[in-house]
CSV table of C-alpha atoms in Angstrom, one decimal:
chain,number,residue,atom,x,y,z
A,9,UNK,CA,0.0,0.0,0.0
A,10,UNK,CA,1.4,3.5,-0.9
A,11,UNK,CA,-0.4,7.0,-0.4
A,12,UNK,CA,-0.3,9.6,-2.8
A,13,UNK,CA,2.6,12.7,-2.3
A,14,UNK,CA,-0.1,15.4,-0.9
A,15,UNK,CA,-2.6,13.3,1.0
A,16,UNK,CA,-3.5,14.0,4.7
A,17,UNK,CA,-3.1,10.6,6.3
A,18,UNK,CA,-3.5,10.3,10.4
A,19,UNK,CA,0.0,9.2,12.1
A,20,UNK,CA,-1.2,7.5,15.1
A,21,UNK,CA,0.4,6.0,18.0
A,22,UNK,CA,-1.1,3.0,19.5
A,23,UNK,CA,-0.4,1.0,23.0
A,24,UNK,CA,-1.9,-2.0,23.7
A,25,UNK,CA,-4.7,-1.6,20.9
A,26,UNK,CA,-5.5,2.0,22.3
A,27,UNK,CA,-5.0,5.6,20.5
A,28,UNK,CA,-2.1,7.0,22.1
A,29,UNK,CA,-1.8,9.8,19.8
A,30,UNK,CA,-2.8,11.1,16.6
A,31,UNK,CA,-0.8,13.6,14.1
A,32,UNK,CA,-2.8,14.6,10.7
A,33,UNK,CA,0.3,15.0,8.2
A,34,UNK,CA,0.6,15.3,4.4
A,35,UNK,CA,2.4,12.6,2.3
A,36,UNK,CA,5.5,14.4,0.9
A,37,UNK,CA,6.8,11.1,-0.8
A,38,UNK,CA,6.0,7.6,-0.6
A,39,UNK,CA,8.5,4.9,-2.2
A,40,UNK,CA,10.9,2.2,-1.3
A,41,UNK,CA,12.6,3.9,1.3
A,42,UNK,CA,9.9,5.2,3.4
A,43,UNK,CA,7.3,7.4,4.1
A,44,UNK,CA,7.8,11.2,4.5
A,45,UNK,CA,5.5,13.4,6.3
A,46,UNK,CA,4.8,16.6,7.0
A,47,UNK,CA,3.2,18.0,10.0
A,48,UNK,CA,2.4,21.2,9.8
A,49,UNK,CA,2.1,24.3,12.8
A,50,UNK,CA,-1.6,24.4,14.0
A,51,UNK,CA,-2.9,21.0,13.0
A,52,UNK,CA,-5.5,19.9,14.4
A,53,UNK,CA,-4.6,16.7,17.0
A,54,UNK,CA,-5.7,14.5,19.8
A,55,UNK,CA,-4.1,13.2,22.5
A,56,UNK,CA,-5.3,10.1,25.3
A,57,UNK,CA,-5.6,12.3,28.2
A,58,UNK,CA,-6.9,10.7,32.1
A,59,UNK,CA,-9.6,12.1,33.0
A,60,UNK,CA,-8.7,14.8,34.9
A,61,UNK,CA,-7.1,16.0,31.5
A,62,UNK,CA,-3.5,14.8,32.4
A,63,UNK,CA,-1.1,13.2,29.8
A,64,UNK,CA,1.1,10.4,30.4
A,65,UNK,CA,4.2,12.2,30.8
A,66,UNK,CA,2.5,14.2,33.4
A,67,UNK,CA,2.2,11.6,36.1
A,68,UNK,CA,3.8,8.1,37.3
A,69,UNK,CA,3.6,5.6,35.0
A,70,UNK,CA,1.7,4.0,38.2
A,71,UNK,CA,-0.5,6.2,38.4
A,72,UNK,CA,-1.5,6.3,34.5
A,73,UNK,CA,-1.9,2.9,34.2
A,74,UNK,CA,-4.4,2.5,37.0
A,75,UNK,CA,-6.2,5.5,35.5
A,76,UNK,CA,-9.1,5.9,32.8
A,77,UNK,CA,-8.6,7.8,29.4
A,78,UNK,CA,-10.3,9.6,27.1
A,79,UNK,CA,-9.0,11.6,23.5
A,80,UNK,CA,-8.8,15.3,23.7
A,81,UNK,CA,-8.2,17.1,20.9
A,82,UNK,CA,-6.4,20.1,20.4
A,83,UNK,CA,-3.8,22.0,18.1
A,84,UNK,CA,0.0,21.0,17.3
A,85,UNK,CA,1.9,24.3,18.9
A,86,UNK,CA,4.9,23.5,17.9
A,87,UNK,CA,7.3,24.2,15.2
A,88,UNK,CA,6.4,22.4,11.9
A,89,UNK,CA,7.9,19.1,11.8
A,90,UNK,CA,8.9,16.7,8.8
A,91,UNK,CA,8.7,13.0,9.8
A,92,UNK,CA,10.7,9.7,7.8
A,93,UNK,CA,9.9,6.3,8.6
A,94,UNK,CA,12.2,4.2,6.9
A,95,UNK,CA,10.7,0.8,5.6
A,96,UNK,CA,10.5,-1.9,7.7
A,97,UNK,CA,12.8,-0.1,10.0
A,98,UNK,CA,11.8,0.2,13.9
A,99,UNK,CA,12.4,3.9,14.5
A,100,UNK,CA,11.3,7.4,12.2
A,101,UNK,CA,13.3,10.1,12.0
A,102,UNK,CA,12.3,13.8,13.0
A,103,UNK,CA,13.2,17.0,11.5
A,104,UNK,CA,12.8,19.5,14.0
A,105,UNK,CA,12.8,23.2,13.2
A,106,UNK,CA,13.2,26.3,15.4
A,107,UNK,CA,10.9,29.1,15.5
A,108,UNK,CA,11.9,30.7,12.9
A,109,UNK,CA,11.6,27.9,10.6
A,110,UNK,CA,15.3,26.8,10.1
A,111,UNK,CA,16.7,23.2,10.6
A,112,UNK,CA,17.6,22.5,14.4
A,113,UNK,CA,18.1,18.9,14.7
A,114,UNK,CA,17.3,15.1,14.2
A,115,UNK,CA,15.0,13.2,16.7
A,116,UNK,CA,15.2,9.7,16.4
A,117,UNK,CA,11.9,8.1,17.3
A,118,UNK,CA,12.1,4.1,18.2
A,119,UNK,CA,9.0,2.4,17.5
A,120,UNK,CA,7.7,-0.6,15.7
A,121,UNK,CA,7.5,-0.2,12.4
A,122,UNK,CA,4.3,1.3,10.9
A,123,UNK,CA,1.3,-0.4,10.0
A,124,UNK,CA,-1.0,1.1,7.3
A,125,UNK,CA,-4.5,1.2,7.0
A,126,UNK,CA,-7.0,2.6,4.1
A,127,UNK,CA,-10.9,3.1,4.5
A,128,UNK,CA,-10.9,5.4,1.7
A,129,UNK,CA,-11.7,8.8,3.0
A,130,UNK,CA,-9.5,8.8,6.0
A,131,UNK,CA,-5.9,6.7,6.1
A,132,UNK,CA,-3.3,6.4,8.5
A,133,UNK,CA,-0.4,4.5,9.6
A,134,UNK,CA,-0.4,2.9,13.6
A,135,UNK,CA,2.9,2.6,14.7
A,136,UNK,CA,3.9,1.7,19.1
A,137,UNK,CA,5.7,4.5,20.4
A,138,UNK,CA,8.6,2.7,22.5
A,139,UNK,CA,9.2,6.0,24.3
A,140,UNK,CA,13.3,5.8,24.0
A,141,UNK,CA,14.7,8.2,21.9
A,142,UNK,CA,18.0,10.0,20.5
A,143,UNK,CA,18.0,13.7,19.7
A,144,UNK,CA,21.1,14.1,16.4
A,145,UNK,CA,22.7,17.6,16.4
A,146,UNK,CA,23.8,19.4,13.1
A,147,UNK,CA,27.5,18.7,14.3
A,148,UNK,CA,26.5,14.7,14.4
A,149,UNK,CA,26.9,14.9,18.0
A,150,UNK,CA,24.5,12.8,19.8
A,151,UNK,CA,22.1,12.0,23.3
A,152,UNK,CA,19.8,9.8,24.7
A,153,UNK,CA,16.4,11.1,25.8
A,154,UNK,CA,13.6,9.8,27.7
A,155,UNK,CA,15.6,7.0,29.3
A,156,UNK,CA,14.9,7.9,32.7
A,157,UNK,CA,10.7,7.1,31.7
A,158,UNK,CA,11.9,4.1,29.5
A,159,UNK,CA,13.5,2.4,32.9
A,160,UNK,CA,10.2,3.9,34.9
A,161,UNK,CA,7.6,1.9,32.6
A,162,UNK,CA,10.0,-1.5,32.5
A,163,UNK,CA,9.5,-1.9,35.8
A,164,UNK,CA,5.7,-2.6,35.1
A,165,UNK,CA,5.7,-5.7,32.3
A,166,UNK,CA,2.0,-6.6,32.1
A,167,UNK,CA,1.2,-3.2,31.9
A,168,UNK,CA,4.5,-1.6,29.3
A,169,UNK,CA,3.8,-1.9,25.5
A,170,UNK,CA,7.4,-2.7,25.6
A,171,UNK,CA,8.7,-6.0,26.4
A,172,UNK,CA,11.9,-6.6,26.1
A,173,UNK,CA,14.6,-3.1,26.4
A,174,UNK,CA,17.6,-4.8,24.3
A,175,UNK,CA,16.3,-4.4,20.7
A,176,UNK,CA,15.1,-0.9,21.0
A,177,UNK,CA,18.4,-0.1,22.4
A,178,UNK,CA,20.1,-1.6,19.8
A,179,UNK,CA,18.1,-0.1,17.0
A,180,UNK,CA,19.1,3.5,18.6
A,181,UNK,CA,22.5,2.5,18.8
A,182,UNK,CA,22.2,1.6,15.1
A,183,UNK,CA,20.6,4.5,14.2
A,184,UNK,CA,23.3,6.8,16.1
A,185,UNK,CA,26.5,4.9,13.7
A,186,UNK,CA,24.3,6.2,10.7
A,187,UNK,CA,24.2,9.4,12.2
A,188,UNK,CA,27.9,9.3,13.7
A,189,UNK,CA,29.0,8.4,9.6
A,190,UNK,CA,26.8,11.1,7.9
A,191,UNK,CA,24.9,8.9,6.5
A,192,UNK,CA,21.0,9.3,4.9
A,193,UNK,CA,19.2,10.2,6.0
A,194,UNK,CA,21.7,12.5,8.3
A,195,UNK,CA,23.4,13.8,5.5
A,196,UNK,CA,21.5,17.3,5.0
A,197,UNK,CA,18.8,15.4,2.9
A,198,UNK,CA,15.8,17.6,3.7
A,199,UNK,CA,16.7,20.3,6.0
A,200,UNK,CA,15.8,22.7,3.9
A,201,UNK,CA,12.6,21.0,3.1
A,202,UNK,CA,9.4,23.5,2.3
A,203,UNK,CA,6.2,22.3,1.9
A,204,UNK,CA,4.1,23.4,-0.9
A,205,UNK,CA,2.4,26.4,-0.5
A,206,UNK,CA,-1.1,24.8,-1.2
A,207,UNK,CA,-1.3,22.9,1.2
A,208,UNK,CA,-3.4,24.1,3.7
A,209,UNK,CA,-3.8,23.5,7.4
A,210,UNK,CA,-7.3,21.4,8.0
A,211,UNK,CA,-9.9,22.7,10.1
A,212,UNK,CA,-10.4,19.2,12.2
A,213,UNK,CA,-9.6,16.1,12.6
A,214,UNK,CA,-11.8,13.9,9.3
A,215,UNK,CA,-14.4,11.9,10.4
A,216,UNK,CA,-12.6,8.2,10.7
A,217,UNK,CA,-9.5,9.4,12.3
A,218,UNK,CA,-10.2,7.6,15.7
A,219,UNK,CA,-11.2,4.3,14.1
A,220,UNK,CA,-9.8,0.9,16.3
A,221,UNK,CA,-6.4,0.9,15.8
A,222,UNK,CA,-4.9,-2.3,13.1
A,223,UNK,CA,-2.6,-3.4,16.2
């Protein structure tokens, strides 16, 4: 299955068959290496929330897991972001911009790879978020994030979307030798991406977009 460049599809992250996440973003290509997206500033999005409105990052991962959720939308208030998930690979690659628009730096996402979905109207891809990450500098110099929450939500195995900490380890540390070589797709490829100027920011989220996730 491959989208057409220019599409809105729904990038959604799911744990343990629920919506963690979702991210409306326009298919900038689509072909043997990946899928390249494009989130853009002030997109509409929706977030699993407790019920007293609190994200996960907000609280102990003891505390979440005990809670009850709902989705609340909102807006993306960030900086326009251009997303790459390589084929069959278990991570996606951010490009992160700074206010003003300009390239700041690589965020390596670790996940399993993405699974798509079509119904026609609305599509998507589902992909599980395994929370470790490494944030790539324009010098190629490198750093862990998130491990501290990584090591938190191991401690709780029937409740963790993650099972085993080795392999996403050892993607990152693949990932990072890419990075630490210059390799694509650290090599400048897209940092000076712009998006084409009709492509508009949608008013909601499209009818569909919360379906039951296809993991």
């Amino acid at each position: 299955m491959r989208f057409e460049p220019g599409r809105l599809i729904m990038h959604r992250n799911v744990r343990h068959g629920r919506i963690g996440w979702v991210r409306p973003a326009r298919v900038v290509l689509d072909d043997d290496r990946g899928l390249l997206l494009w989130i853009a500033r002030d997109t509409p999005v929706a977030n699993e929330v407790t019920e007293a409105g609190l994200g996960m990052r907000a609280i102990p991962f003891a505390e979440w897991i005990t809670s009850r959720y709902r989705l609340a939308e909102g807006r993306w208030d960030g900086p326009p972001v251009l997303k790459f998930l390589p084929t069959g690979a278990a991570h996606s690659v951010w490009w992160f911009r700074d206010a003003r628009g300009g390239f700041r730096n690589w965020y390596v996402n670790l996940e399993e790879p993405g699974v798509r979905w079509d119904d026609g109207l609305v599509a998507g891809i589902d992909v599980v978020d395994q929370d470790l990450d490494v944030v790539v500098y324009p010098d190629l110099s490198w750093e862990w994030k998130d491990e501290e929450e990584f090591v938190e939500r191991l401690a709780f195995p029937s409740h963790y979307w993650v099972a085993d900490d080795e392999p996403v380890r050892a993607e990152g540390e693949r990932v990072i030798r890419l990075a630490e070589a210059e390799e694509f797709p650290f090599d400048g490829t897209w940092c000076d991406f712009t998006p084409p100027a009709e492509w508009d920011v949608p008013d909601g989220l499209p009818p569909g977009w919360n379906r039951p996730p296809v993991r």
